[in-house]
Structure formats: structure tokens, C-alpha cells
Amino acid sequence: MNNGRIPKISFRNAEKTFYSSSGESHTALTAGNLDVYKGEFLCLVGPSGCGKSTAINLMAGFEQPTGGSVLIDGEPVLEPHPDRIMIFQDYGLFPWKTALDNVMFGLRCRGIKEVDAKKTALAALESVNLTAEAKRHPHELSGGMKQRVALARALAVEPGVLFMDEPFAALDAFTRLRLQDELLDIRKKRQITVIFVTHDLDEAIYLGDRVVVMAANPGRFEDIITVDLPYPRDRTEQSFDHYRKKLFHAFNLVHNSERKHSNTQQVTASL
Amino acid sequence: MRDKIEKLLLPALALGAFILIWQYAASHYPPEQFPTPLGVVQAISELVQQGGLWKDISISMVRLCAAYLSAVLCAIPLGLFLGRCRPCLRAIDPVVQLLRPISPIAWFPLAVLWFGIGNTPAIFIIFMAAFFPILLSTVNAVRAIPDIYYKVSRNFGARPALVFLRILIPAAFPGIMNGLHIALGTAWIHLVAGEMLGADSGLGYLIINARNYLRTDLIMAGMFLVGLLGLLLNRLITAGERLINKQWGITTQEQ
Ligand SMILES: Nc1ncnc2c1ncn2[C@@H]1O[C@H](COP(=O)(O)OP(=O)(O)O)[C@@H](O)[C@H]1O
Ligand SMILES: [Mg+2]
């Protein structure tokens, strides 16, 4: 389906090794290639420690690769950029600002005048159904509301790319399901590329155009599964189950091969 | 209802017991050695009627404000800077750690030699008392700012001045406020000490001067006033701190 399309984001043998102060090195992500296309919803799944955050931080420009390169629109990513906003699991809201002021922050950074920023911010809050909470501080909001504020803050600056690192992992199941639907709605309305990290296989199948299967020790991109289901998807359908099985299978293979590699360390399939 | 009893009645009972024990103890001594509660009340009204009291209180307050504000103006900017500059903090840390345990009162001989008797030595001592708590809490507050705030700011392309004013200062503010609270207490304690040693006016001087006339009732009256004003100052800054913590969503265990 991606034939002939120019990638929006590409990993070109990008690798990330961390060096501890004692001089030890630890490769969080081994050299790999990956193309993400414009407007695509790409999920990264894998057990913890497989380099999901490392990969998304490289794309977002919070980290620099120690080998190879990560390109966006053909240019190496050197810095975070306001056109590509990261949503964190722990929201990253400023507790002393109201929801509205938090959403206005990104706009004020751009030098947009207060009145205009306020108008845009209110519209963004409305798009995540938080109009009534505009004047509240983060500590007065539930986890789901906080993540909506963070989402509104990102959407207010109309980014081309949204990076999300396990954004719903701390939320209860009902809130998580609702936010997944809201995210798909937003994505339908805007031309936006979404990179979404999760360790929840169902979430990945429900959201992603493609799901990147990652493996640990060392962290790497192992496989890519294209989810050929129309939105909105139905978790209870047989076709959904098909992908569920496919992903489980992929992870079993990953773990089996890992077990073969390392006799010393018992790797358990903890999904 | 029960809450109200605990809040008002119990402290009132304790206070009554305290006064009774005081009265009982004082009855064993001549009043010039250990005055009774009533004697102290009379001494306070004597001070009020004489009219010099307001001058002493206001001069103490002026000294406190001058010293405290200069400590705030020096310690906060320095603390913000050191909190952001790790090598600078490393470099300056031994000096701070060496100076900090020296009681501000130990500076008194030098202060009098340098500045003479009057306002300046007292102000200097209060300054020393307030400076370090503010400096250290500011440094700690800045260092405790979660990295995610900087990440978000960087992501949205915030300029350094905006990060400083809109993120760093407000994020560190509750911690700084806590230092300001502690520093006000130590400043007040050392105001009295400073005025006892190196001044010829103010509440500390009032106490030391009463001793020169062997007026124990006036000494205790002065001590009582120092305690009362200290309590009021503390109440004031606690209210301010509460307000800020509420705004910031920090819940304290009190209340
Ligand atoms: N800043 C860092 N310094 C050293 N090691 C790190 C750092 N960040 C991540 N790692 C290591 O890299 C590996 C991958 O981490 P991460 O990308 O956070 O995994 P995931 O998000 O999939 O759980 C882990 O083993 C982790 O300990
Ligand atoms: Mg992670």
C-alpha cells in the first residue's frame, strides 16, 4: 500500500547506544530501517525495555542516534520541533496553569497574541470535550482529562506529527477505550501522522494502520504487520481476532528465538 | 462539634494550665526574680502607656524587612543560577557548606568592628540568618523541577526567557516559598539576638535594657511580645504559602 509514497519519517540504520558513567555501553536500539508514511497511524509494540521509548525519542528529536540517522521529510532530526509534538504517559502538564493556560502555552511559544491564542485554545479544548474544565488546574482533573488537555495542547499548534509514548497506559480501561476513539476521530479530521507506542496488543490493532513488532535484548524492529481493517474497528469481530492471533504469534516467535539465543537467561512472555 | 472542642477548648485548657503553673512557680520567688503572669501583663501595659514600644516594634520591623528583603534579593537569583549550573554548584558547594553551620551570631564581633553599633550589625546578622535557608531551598527547588517541563517547552519551541519566566520560576516557586517561610523564622530569632548585641533600640534592646535595670517583668514582657510578633509573622507567611500550594495543587498533610 506504500508503493511509490515518499516516507515522512525514516530510520536509516539508526542505532542508539547509551554509555553509563562507568564506561559500560548498552544498546537500546540496534541499527534498523523503518519508514513511516504521511498520514499514517503507526503503532510500536513490544515488551518493556525493547527500545520503544528510545525509538520515539529519536524520531521526536529528544535523543540523537549514535549511528545512522533518523530523517523527517528527508532532513536529519536534530531537535524537537513544534510541528511534531510528543504526548507523554505522565501528561507533562504544568500544575500551576489552568487547563486553558496549559493549552495556550504552545501558542504563546509561537508568539501568538493572547486573545487569538485563547480562541484557538478554547477550540482545541472543545475538540477534546473539555470546555467545562477550561478553568480548572491539573490537580482537579482525572487522568483521562489530563491526557485530553495534553492532547488539546498538542492539537492547538496543528502539528503534522503526533508522537505518543504509552499515552493511555496509566488510565483505567473505560477511559482508555474512550480516548482511543477520540484519538481516531481527531486523526480522521486532520491530516496528521501518528506514532503510537503501546505494550497493549489490542490497542495497537484497534488504532494502527501498521503495527511494528519490537523485541528486546537487544532492542530492535522485528516485524511489521499491516492491519487491513476499516475504521472504526470492532474488537469482537473475527477479523480483529485474526490480527490478534497474528501478533501473539509474532511475539511468541520473538520470544522463542530469544530463548534459543540466550540459554543463561529465561525470557518469559510477559505481554 | 467535637472538632471545635478539640480546636478551641483543648488549647485554652493547656494555656490555662500553663498560666497556673507559672503563677504557682512564681509565688515561690520574689517578683524581681520571677514575676507573676499578672506582673507581666502590667509591664506590657506600662510599655504601651509609655509610648516607646511602638517605636521599638517598628524599628525592629524595619530592620527585619531590610535584612530579609536583601537576603531574598541576593539568595533567590544566586539560587536560581546555581540550580541550573551544575559545575558552578559543585564549585561553590564547599564554601557554602563551610559557612552555613556558623551561627549568624558568631558574625557579631566582625559586624560591629566593620559597621559599628547601630542598625547595620543587626541587619547584617539577620541577613546571614535568612540568606542560607533561602539559597539552599531555591537551589533544591530548581534542581527538583521535572525534566518533562523542559522537554515540553523545548518541543513547543519556547525561547529561553520564556522558559525562565513561565516555567522555571513558577515550577520552583513552592520550594522557594518554603525556604522563605523557614528563613523568616530564623530571621526573626536572630533579629532579637542582633539587637541585644549590637543595637540601641528595638525589641532586643528593650529586653537587654530591662535587664540593666533588673526589671524582670519588662524582660518577660519583651519576650512575650517577641513571641507574639513571631507568631503573627509565621501565620502571615503560612497563609501565603497555603495559597500558593493550593494554586499549584500541592496538598499538605495539615488541615
Ligand atoms: N538514558 C538512558 N541511559 C541508559 N540506558 C537507557 C536510557 N534510556 C533507556 N535505556 C535502556 O535502553 C533500553 C530500552 O529502553 P526504552 O526505550 O525506554 O524501552 P521501552 O520504552 O520499550 O520500555 C532499556 O534497557 C533501558 O534500560
Ligand atoms: Mg517506554
Coordinates of C-alpha atoms and ligand atoms in Angstrom, one line a residue:
Chain A
M1 CA 0.0 0.0 0.0
N2 CA 3.0 2.3 0.4
N3 CA 4.4 1.8 -3.0
G4 CA 5.7 5.0 -4.6
R5 CA 5.0 7.0 -1.5
I6 CA 7.7 9.2 0.0
P7 CA 8.3 8.5 3.6
K8 CA 7.6 11.2 6.2
I9 CA 9.9 9.6 8.8
S10 CA 12.7 7.2 8.1
F11 CA 15.2 5.3 10.2
R12 CA 18.3 4.8 8.2
N13 CA 20.4 2.2 10.1
A14 CA 19.6 4.3 13.1
E15 CA 21.1 3.0 16.3
K16 CA 21.2 4.2 19.9
T17 CA 23.7 3.1 22.5
F18 CA 23.8 4.6 26.0
Y19 CA 27.1 4.9 27.8
S20 CA 27.0 4.8 31.6
S21 CA 29.4 6.9 33.7
S22 CA 31.3 3.8 34.5
G23 CA 32.0 3.4 30.8
E24 CA 29.7 0.5 30.2
S25 CA 27.7 0.6 27.0
H26 CA 24.1 -0.6 26.5
T27 CA 22.5 -0.7 23.1
A28 CA 18.8 0.3 23.5
L29 CA 18.1 0.1 19.8
T30 CA 20.1 -1.8 17.2
A31 CA 20.7 -0.4 13.7
G32 CA 17.5 -0.8 11.8
N33 CA 15.4 0.7 9.0
L34 CA 11.8 1.8 9.2
D35 CA 9.7 4.1 7.0
V36 CA 6.6 5.9 8.3
Y37 CA 4.3 7.5 5.7
K38 CA 2.5 10.7 5.8
G39 CA -0.9 10.5 7.5
E40 CA -0.1 7.0 8.7
F41 CA -1.1 5.7 12.2
L42 CA 1.9 3.6 13.2
C43 CA 2.0 1.6 16.4
L44 CA 5.2 0.4 18.1
V45 CA 4.5 -2.6 20.3
G46 CA 6.8 -4.7 22.4
P47 CA 7.7 -5.8 25.9
S48 CA 9.3 -3.2 28.2
G49 CA 12.9 -2.5 27.6
C50 CA 12.7 -3.2 23.9
G51 CA 13.5 0.3 22.9
K52 CA 10.1 1.8 22.1
S53 CA 10.7 5.0 24.0
T54 CA 14.2 5.2 22.6
A55 CA 12.8 4.9 19.0
I56 CA 10.1 7.5 19.6
N57 CA 12.6 9.9 21.3
L58 CA 14.9 9.6 18.3
M59 CA 12.1 10.5 15.9
A60 CA 10.9 13.4 18.2
G61 CA 14.5 14.7 18.4
F62 CA 14.8 14.3 22.2
E63 CA 17.7 11.9 21.6
Q64 CA 20.3 11.7 18.9
P65 CA 21.2 8.4 17.2
T66 CA 24.7 7.1 18.0
G67 CA 24.8 5.6 14.5
G68 CA 22.9 6.0 11.2
S69 CA 20.3 8.7 11.1
V70 CA 16.6 9.5 11.5
L71 CA 15.1 11.6 8.8
I72 CA 11.9 13.6 8.7
D73 CA 10.9 15.0 5.3
G74 CA 14.4 14.0 4.2
E75 CA 16.2 16.1 6.9
P76 CA 18.1 14.6 9.9
V77 CA 16.2 15.2 13.1
L78 CA 18.4 17.3 15.3
E79 CA 16.0 19.0 17.7
P80 CA 12.4 18.6 18.8
H81 CA 10.1 20.8 16.6
P82 CA 6.8 22.4 17.2
D83 CA 5.4 20.7 14.1
R84 CA 6.0 17.3 15.9
I85 CA 4.5 17.2 19.3
M86 CA 5.2 14.4 21.9
I87 CA 2.5 13.3 24.3
F88 CA 3.9 11.6 27.4
Q89 CA 2.4 8.9 29.6
D90 CA 2.5 11.3 32.6
Y91 CA 0.9 14.2 30.7
G92 CA 3.6 16.8 31.1
L93 CA 1.1 19.5 32.2
F94 CA 2.2 22.5 34.2
P95 CA 0.4 22.2 37.5
W96 CA 0.3 25.9 38.2
K97 CA -1.5 26.7 35.0
T98 CA -5.2 26.1 34.3
A99 CA -6.2 23.7 31.5
L100 CA -6.7 26.7 29.3
D101 CA -3.4 28.2 30.1
N102 CA -1.7 24.9 29.5
V103 CA -3.2 24.7 26.1
M104 CA -2.3 28.3 25.4
F105 CA 1.3 27.6 26.2
G106 CA 2.3 26.1 22.8
L107 CA 0.6 29.0 21.1
R108 CA 2.2 31.6 23.3
C109 CA 5.6 30.0 22.5
R110 CA 4.9 30.8 18.8
G111 CA 4.3 34.4 19.7
I112 CA 0.6 34.3 19.0
K113 CA -1.3 37.1 20.7
E114 CA -3.2 36.4 23.9
V115 CA -6.7 36.9 22.5
D116 CA -6.1 34.8 19.5
A117 CA -4.3 32.1 21.5
K118 CA -7.2 31.9 23.8
K119 CA -9.7 31.5 21.0
T120 CA -7.6 28.7 19.5
A121 CA -7.0 27.0 22.8
L122 CA -10.7 27.0 23.7
A123 CA -11.5 25.4 20.3
A124 CA -8.9 22.8 21.0
L125 CA -10.3 22.1 24.4
E126 CA -13.7 21.8 22.8
S127 CA -12.4 19.2 20.4
V128 CA -11.5 17.0 23.3
N129 CA -14.7 17.7 25.2
L130 CA -13.2 19.7 27.9
T131 CA -14.9 23.1 27.5
A132 CA -16.3 22.9 31.1
E133 CA -12.9 22.2 32.6
A134 CA -11.0 25.1 30.9
K135 CA -10.6 27.0 34.2
R136 CA -9.5 24.0 36.3
H137 CA -6.0 23.2 37.4
P138 CA -4.5 19.7 36.5
H139 CA -4.8 18.5 40.1
E140 CA -8.6 19.0 39.8
L141 CA -8.8 16.7 36.7
S142 CA -8.9 13.0 36.3
G143 CA -6.1 11.2 34.5
G144 CA -8.2 10.9 31.3
M145 CA -9.0 14.6 31.4
K146 CA -5.3 15.5 31.9
Q147 CA -4.3 13.5 28.9
R148 CA -7.1 15.2 26.9
V149 CA -5.6 18.6 28.0
A150 CA -2.2 17.4 26.8
L151 CA -3.8 16.3 23.5
A152 CA -5.5 19.7 23.2
R153 CA -2.3 21.5 23.8
A154 CA -0.6 19.5 21.0
L155 CA -3.6 19.9 18.6
A156 CA -3.8 23.6 19.2
V157 CA -0.5 24.1 17.4
E158 CA -1.7 21.9 14.5
P159 CA 1.3 19.6 14.3
G160 CA 2.0 17.4 11.3
V161 CA 3.2 14.6 13.5
L162 CA 2.0 13.4 16.9
F163 CA 4.3 11.2 19.0
M164 CA 2.6 9.3 21.8
D165 CA 4.6 7.2 24.2
E166 CA 2.2 4.9 26.1
P167 CA -0.2 7.8 26.5
F168 CA -3.1 5.8 27.9
A169 CA -1.2 3.2 29.9
A170 CA -1.9 4.9 33.2
L171 CA -5.7 5.2 32.6
D172 CA -8.5 2.8 33.5
A173 CA -9.8 0.5 30.8
F174 CA -13.0 2.5 30.1
T175 CA -11.2 5.9 29.8
R176 CA -8.6 4.2 27.7
L177 CA -11.2 2.9 25.2
R178 CA -13.0 6.2 25.0
L179 CA -9.7 8.1 24.4
Q180 CA -8.8 5.7 21.7
D181 CA -12.0 6.5 19.8
E182 CA -11.5 10.2 20.4
L183 CA -7.9 9.9 19.0
L184 CA -9.2 8.1 15.9
D185 CA -11.8 10.9 15.4
I186 CA -9.2 13.6 15.6
R187 CA -7.0 11.7 13.3
K188 CA -9.8 11.4 10.8
K189 CA -10.5 15.1 10.8
R190 CA -6.9 16.2 10.4
Q191 CA -4.0 15.2 8.1
I192 CA -1.8 14.0 10.9
T193 CA 0.8 11.3 11.2
V194 CA 0.7 9.4 14.5
I195 CA 3.4 7.4 16.0
F196 CA 1.9 5.5 19.0
V197 CA 3.9 3.4 21.5
T198 CA 2.0 0.8 23.5
H199 CA 2.5 -2.6 25.1
D200 CA -1.2 -3.4 24.6
L201 CA -1.7 -5.6 21.6
D202 CA -5.4 -4.9 21.3
E203 CA -4.8 -1.2 21.4
A204 CA -2.2 -1.5 18.6
I205 CA -4.6 -3.4 16.4
Y206 CA -7.5 -1.1 17.1
L207 CA -5.6 2.0 16.3
G208 CA -2.8 1.3 13.8
D209 CA -2.6 1.2 10.1
R210 CA 0.6 -0.8 10.7
V211 CA 2.0 -2.3 13.8
V212 CA 5.7 -2.6 14.3
V213 CA 6.7 -5.6 16.4
M214 CA 9.7 -4.9 18.6
A215 CA 11.9 -7.2 20.5
A216 CA 14.3 -6.8 23.4
N217 CA 17.9 -7.8 24.2
P218 CA 18.9 -6.0 22.1
G219 CA 16.1 -3.7 21.2
R220 CA 15.1 -3.9 17.6
F221 CA 12.4 -3.7 15.0
E222 CA 11.4 -7.3 14.4
D223 CA 8.4 -7.3 12.1
I224 CA 5.7 -5.1 10.6
I225 CA 2.1 -6.1 10.4
T226 CA -0.3 -4.2 8.2
V227 CA -3.8 -4.1 9.8
D228 CA -6.1 -4.2 6.8
L229 CA -9.3 -3.4 8.6
P230 CA -11.5 -0.4 8.0
Y231 CA -12.1 2.1 10.8
P232 CA -14.0 2.0 13.1
R233 CA -12.8 -1.4 14.1
D234 CA -14.7 -3.9 16.1
R235 CA -12.7 -5.7 18.8
T236 CA -15.2 -8.6 18.9
E237 CA -15.1 -9.4 15.2
Q238 CA -13.4 -12.4 13.8
S239 CA -11.1 -10.4 11.5
F240 CA -9.9 -8.5 14.6
D241 CA -9.1 -11.8 16.2
H242 CA -7.1 -12.8 13.2
Y243 CA -4.7 -9.9 13.8
R244 CA -4.7 -10.6 17.5
K245 CA -3.5 -14.1 16.7
K246 CA -1.0 -12.9 14.2
L247 CA 0.5 -10.5 16.8
F248 CA 0.6 -13.1 19.5
H249 CA 2.2 -15.4 17.1
A250 CA 4.8 -12.8 16.2
F251 CA 5.6 -12.3 19.8
N252 CA 5.8 -16.0 20.5
L253 CA 8.3 -16.3 17.7
V254 CA 10.2 -13.4 19.0
H255 CA 10.4 -15.0 22.4
N256 CA 11.2 -18.4 21.1
S257 CA 14.1 -17.1 19.1
E258 CA 15.3 -15.2 22.1
R259 CA 15.2 -18.3 24.2
K260 CA 17.4 -20.0 21.6
H261 CA 19.9 -17.1 21.7
S262 CA 20.3 -17.0 25.5
N263 CA 20.4 -20.2 27.4
T264 CA 21.5 -18.3 30.5
Q265 CA 18.5 -16.0 30.7
Q266 CA 15.0 -17.3 30.8
V267 CA 12.8 -15.0 28.9
T268 CA 9.1 -15.1 29.8
A269 CA 6.4 -13.9 27.5
S270 CA 5.1 -11.1 29.6
L271 CA 2.7 -9.3 27.5
Chain B
M1 CA -18.7 19.9 67.2
R2 CA -16.1 17.5 68.6
D3 CA -13.7 19.1 66.2
K4 CA -14.5 22.6 67.5
I5 CA -13.9 21.4 71.1
E6 CA -10.5 20.0 70.1
K7 CA -9.6 23.1 68.3
L8 CA -10.5 25.7 70.8
L9 CA -11.1 24.1 74.2
L10 CA -8.0 22.0 74.5
P11 CA -5.6 24.8 73.7
A12 CA -7.5 27.1 76.1
L13 CA -7.1 24.4 78.8
A14 CA -3.4 24.0 78.1
L15 CA -2.9 27.7 78.2
G16 CA -4.8 28.0 81.5
A17 CA -2.7 25.2 83.0
F18 CA 0.5 26.9 81.8
I19 CA -0.5 30.2 83.5
L20 CA -1.5 28.4 86.7
I21 CA 1.8 26.5 86.9
W22 CA 3.6 29.8 86.1
Q23 CA 1.6 31.5 88.9
Y24 CA 2.4 28.7 91.3
A25 CA 6.1 28.7 90.5
A26 CA 6.3 32.5 90.7
S27 CA 4.8 32.5 94.1
H28 CA 7.9 30.9 95.5
Y29 CA 10.2 33.7 94.3
P30 CA 10.4 37.4 94.9
P31 CA 8.7 39.2 91.9
E32 CA 12.0 40.9 90.8
Q33 CA 13.4 37.5 90.2
F34 CA 10.4 35.7 88.8
P35 CA 7.4 37.9 88.0
T36 CA 3.8 36.5 88.0
P37 CA 1.6 36.5 84.9
L38 CA -0.3 39.5 86.2
G39 CA 3.0 41.3 86.7
V40 CA 3.9 40.7 83.1
V41 CA 0.6 41.9 81.9
Q42 CA 1.1 45.1 84.0
A43 CA 4.5 45.5 82.5
I44 CA 3.1 45.2 79.0
S45 CA 0.5 47.9 79.7
E46 CA 3.3 50.0 81.2
L47 CA 5.2 49.7 77.9
V48 CA 2.2 50.5 75.9
Q49 CA 1.4 53.6 78.0
Q50 CA 5.0 54.9 77.9
G51 CA 4.7 55.1 74.2
G52 CA 8.2 53.9 73.3
L53 CA 7.0 50.5 72.5
W54 CA 5.7 51.3 69.0
K55 CA 9.0 52.8 68.1
D56 CA 10.8 49.7 69.3
I57 CA 8.5 47.4 67.4
S58 CA 8.6 49.5 64.2
I59 CA 12.4 49.8 64.2
S60 CA 12.7 46.0 64.7
M61 CA 10.3 45.5 61.8
V62 CA 12.2 47.9 59.6
R63 CA 15.4 46.1 60.3
L64 CA 13.8 42.7 59.7
C65 CA 12.3 43.9 56.4
A66 CA 15.6 45.5 55.2
A67 CA 17.7 42.4 56.0
Y68 CA 15.1 39.9 54.9
L69 CA 14.5 41.6 51.6
S70 CA 18.2 42.0 50.8
A71 CA 18.6 38.3 51.6
V72 CA 15.8 37.4 49.3
L73 CA 17.2 39.6 46.5
C74 CA 20.6 38.0 46.8
A75 CA 19.8 34.4 47.6
I76 CA 17.0 33.8 45.1
P77 CA 18.8 34.9 41.9
L78 CA 22.0 33.1 43.1
G79 CA 20.0 30.0 43.9
L80 CA 18.2 30.0 40.5
F81 CA 21.6 30.3 38.8
L82 CA 23.3 27.6 40.9
G83 CA 20.3 25.3 40.5
R84 CA 20.8 25.4 36.7
C85 CA 24.6 25.4 36.6
R86 CA 25.8 22.1 38.0
P87 CA 29.6 22.9 37.7
C88 CA 29.0 26.2 39.4
L89 CA 27.1 24.5 42.2
R90 CA 29.9 21.9 42.6
A91 CA 32.5 24.7 42.7
I92 CA 30.7 26.8 45.3
D93 CA 29.3 24.0 47.4
P94 CA 32.3 23.6 49.8
V95 CA 32.3 27.3 50.6
V96 CA 28.5 27.2 51.3
Q97 CA 28.8 24.1 53.4
L98 CA 31.6 25.7 55.5
L99 CA 29.8 29.0 56.0
R100 CA 26.3 27.6 56.7
P101 CA 27.0 25.9 60.1
I102 CA 28.4 29.1 61.5
S103 CA 25.8 30.7 63.7
P104 CA 24.9 34.2 62.4
I105 CA 25.6 35.4 66.0
A106 CA 29.3 34.4 65.5
W107 CA 29.5 37.1 62.9
F108 CA 28.6 39.7 65.6
P109 CA 32.1 40.7 66.6
L110 CA 33.1 41.3 63.0
A111 CA 29.9 43.0 62.2
V112 CA 30.4 45.5 65.0
L113 CA 34.0 46.1 64.0
W114 CA 33.0 46.6 60.4
F115 CA 29.8 48.6 60.8
G116 CA 29.8 50.0 64.4
I117 CA 26.9 49.9 66.8
G118 CA 23.5 50.7 65.2
N119 CA 21.3 49.3 62.5
T120 CA 23.9 47.7 60.3
P121 CA 25.2 44.9 62.5
A122 CA 21.7 43.7 63.4
I123 CA 20.7 43.9 59.8
F124 CA 23.9 42.0 58.8
I125 CA 23.2 39.2 61.3
I126 CA 19.6 38.8 60.1
F127 CA 20.8 38.8 56.6
M128 CA 23.2 35.9 57.4
A129 CA 20.4 34.1 59.1
A130 CA 17.9 34.4 56.2
F131 CA 20.4 34.0 53.3
F132 CA 21.3 30.3 53.6
P133 CA 17.9 28.8 54.0
I134 CA 16.6 30.8 51.0
L135 CA 19.7 30.0 48.9
L136 CA 19.5 26.2 49.6
S137 CA 15.8 25.8 49.2
T138 CA 16.0 27.8 45.9
V139 CA 18.8 25.6 44.6
N140 CA 16.9 22.4 45.6
A141 CA 13.6 23.7 44.2
V142 CA 15.3 24.3 40.8
R143 CA 17.0 21.0 40.8
A144 CA 13.8 19.2 41.6
I145 CA 12.0 20.5 38.5
P146 CA 10.9 17.5 36.5
D147 CA 12.7 17.2 33.2
I148 CA 9.4 16.8 31.4
Y149 CA 8.7 20.5 31.8
Y150 CA 11.8 21.3 29.9
K151 CA 11.0 18.7 27.3
V152 CA 7.6 20.1 26.7
S153 CA 9.0 23.6 26.5
R154 CA 11.7 22.6 24.0
N155 CA 9.1 20.7 22.0
F156 CA 6.9 23.8 21.6
G157 CA 9.9 25.9 20.8
A158 CA 9.8 28.1 23.9
R159 CA 12.6 30.7 24.0
P160 CA 15.0 30.7 27.0
A161 CA 13.5 33.9 28.5
L162 CA 10.0 32.3 28.3
V163 CA 11.2 29.1 29.9
F164 CA 12.8 31.0 32.7
L165 CA 9.9 33.2 33.5
R166 CA 7.0 30.9 32.7
I167 CA 8.4 27.5 33.6
L168 CA 11.5 27.6 35.8
I169 CA 10.2 30.3 38.3
P170 CA 6.7 29.0 38.8
A171 CA 7.9 25.4 38.9
A172 CA 10.4 26.3 41.6
F173 CA 8.1 28.7 43.4
P174 CA 6.6 26.4 46.1
G175 CA 10.0 25.2 47.1
I176 CA 11.3 28.7 47.2
M177 CA 8.3 29.8 49.3
N178 CA 9.1 27.0 51.7
G179 CA 12.6 28.4 52.1
L180 CA 11.2 31.9 52.6
H181 CA 9.0 30.6 55.3
I182 CA 11.8 28.9 57.2
A183 CA 14.1 31.9 56.7
L184 CA 11.5 34.3 58.1
G185 CA 11.5 32.3 61.3
T186 CA 15.3 32.2 61.6
A187 CA 15.5 35.9 60.7
W188 CA 13.1 36.8 63.5
I189 CA 15.0 34.8 66.1
H190 CA 18.3 36.4 65.1
L191 CA 16.8 39.9 65.0
V192 CA 16.4 39.8 68.7
A193 CA 19.9 38.4 69.2
G194 CA 21.3 41.0 66.9
E195 CA 19.6 43.8 68.6
M196 CA 20.7 42.6 72.0
L197 CA 24.3 42.6 71.0
G198 CA 24.7 45.5 68.6
A199 CA 21.9 48.0 68.7
D200 CA 20.5 50.7 71.0
S201 CA 16.8 50.3 70.0
G202 CA 14.3 47.7 69.0
L203 CA 12.7 44.8 70.9
G204 CA 16.0 43.0 71.6
Y205 CA 17.4 46.2 73.0
L206 CA 14.2 46.6 75.1
I207 CA 14.9 43.2 76.7
I208 CA 18.6 43.8 77.3
N209 CA 17.9 47.3 78.6
A210 CA 15.3 46.0 81.1
R211 CA 18.0 43.6 82.4
N212 CA 20.2 46.6 83.1
Y213 CA 17.5 47.9 85.4
L214 CA 16.8 44.4 86.8
R215 CA 13.2 44.7 85.6
T216 CA 12.4 41.0 85.1
D217 CA 8.7 41.8 84.4
L218 CA 9.8 44.0 81.5
I219 CA 12.2 41.3 80.2
M220 CA 9.3 38.8 80.2
A221 CA 7.0 41.4 78.6
G222 CA 9.6 41.9 75.8
M223 CA 10.0 38.1 75.4
F224 CA 6.2 37.7 75.2
L225 CA 6.0 40.5 72.5
V226 CA 8.8 38.9 70.5
G227 CA 6.9 35.5 70.7
L228 CA 3.6 37.1 69.7
L229 CA 5.0 39.0 66.8
G230 CA 6.9 36.0 65.6
L231 CA 3.7 34.0 65.7
L232 CA 1.9 36.7 63.7
L233 CA 4.6 36.8 61.0
N234 CA 4.6 33.0 60.8
R235 CA 0.8 33.0 60.4
L236 CA 1.0 35.5 57.7
I237 CA 3.6 33.7 55.6
T238 CA 1.9 30.3 56.2
A239 CA -1.3 31.8 54.8
G240 CA 0.7 33.0 51.8
E241 CA 2.3 29.6 51.3
R242 CA -1.0 27.8 51.6
L243 CA -2.5 30.0 48.9
I244 CA 0.4 29.2 46.6
N245 CA 0.3 25.5 47.3
K246 CA -3.4 25.4 46.6
Q247 CA -2.9 27.1 43.3
W248 CA -0.1 24.7 42.4
G249 CA -2.2 21.7 43.5
I250 CA 0.2 20.7 46.3
T251 CA -1.7 19.1 49.2
T252 CA -0.1 19.3 52.6
Q253 CA -1.0 16.8 55.3
E254 CA -2.2 19.5 57.6
Q255 CA -5.8 20.6 57.7
Ligands
LIG1 N1 19.1 7.3 29.3 C1 19.3 6.0 29.3 N2 20.6 5.6 29.7 C2 20.9 4.3 29.8 N3 20.1 3.3 29.3 C3 18.9 3.7 28.9 C4 18.4 5.0 28.8 N4 17.2 5.1 28.3 C5 16.9 3.8 28.0 N5 17.8 3.0 28.4 C6 17.8 1.5 28.2 O1 17.5 1.2 26.9 C7 16.6 0.1 26.9 C8 15.4 0.5 26.1 O2 14.7 1.5 26.9 P1 13.3 2.1 26.4 O3 13.5 2.6 25.1 O4 12.9 3.0 27.5 O5 12.4 0.8 26.4 P2 10.8 0.8 26.4 O6 10.2 2.1 26.2 O7 10.5 -0.2 25.2 O8 10.4 0.1 27.7 C9 16.3 -0.3 28.3 O9 17.2 -1.5 28.6 C10 16.8 0.8 29.1 O10 17.3 0.4 30.3
MG2 MG 9.0 3.4 27.4

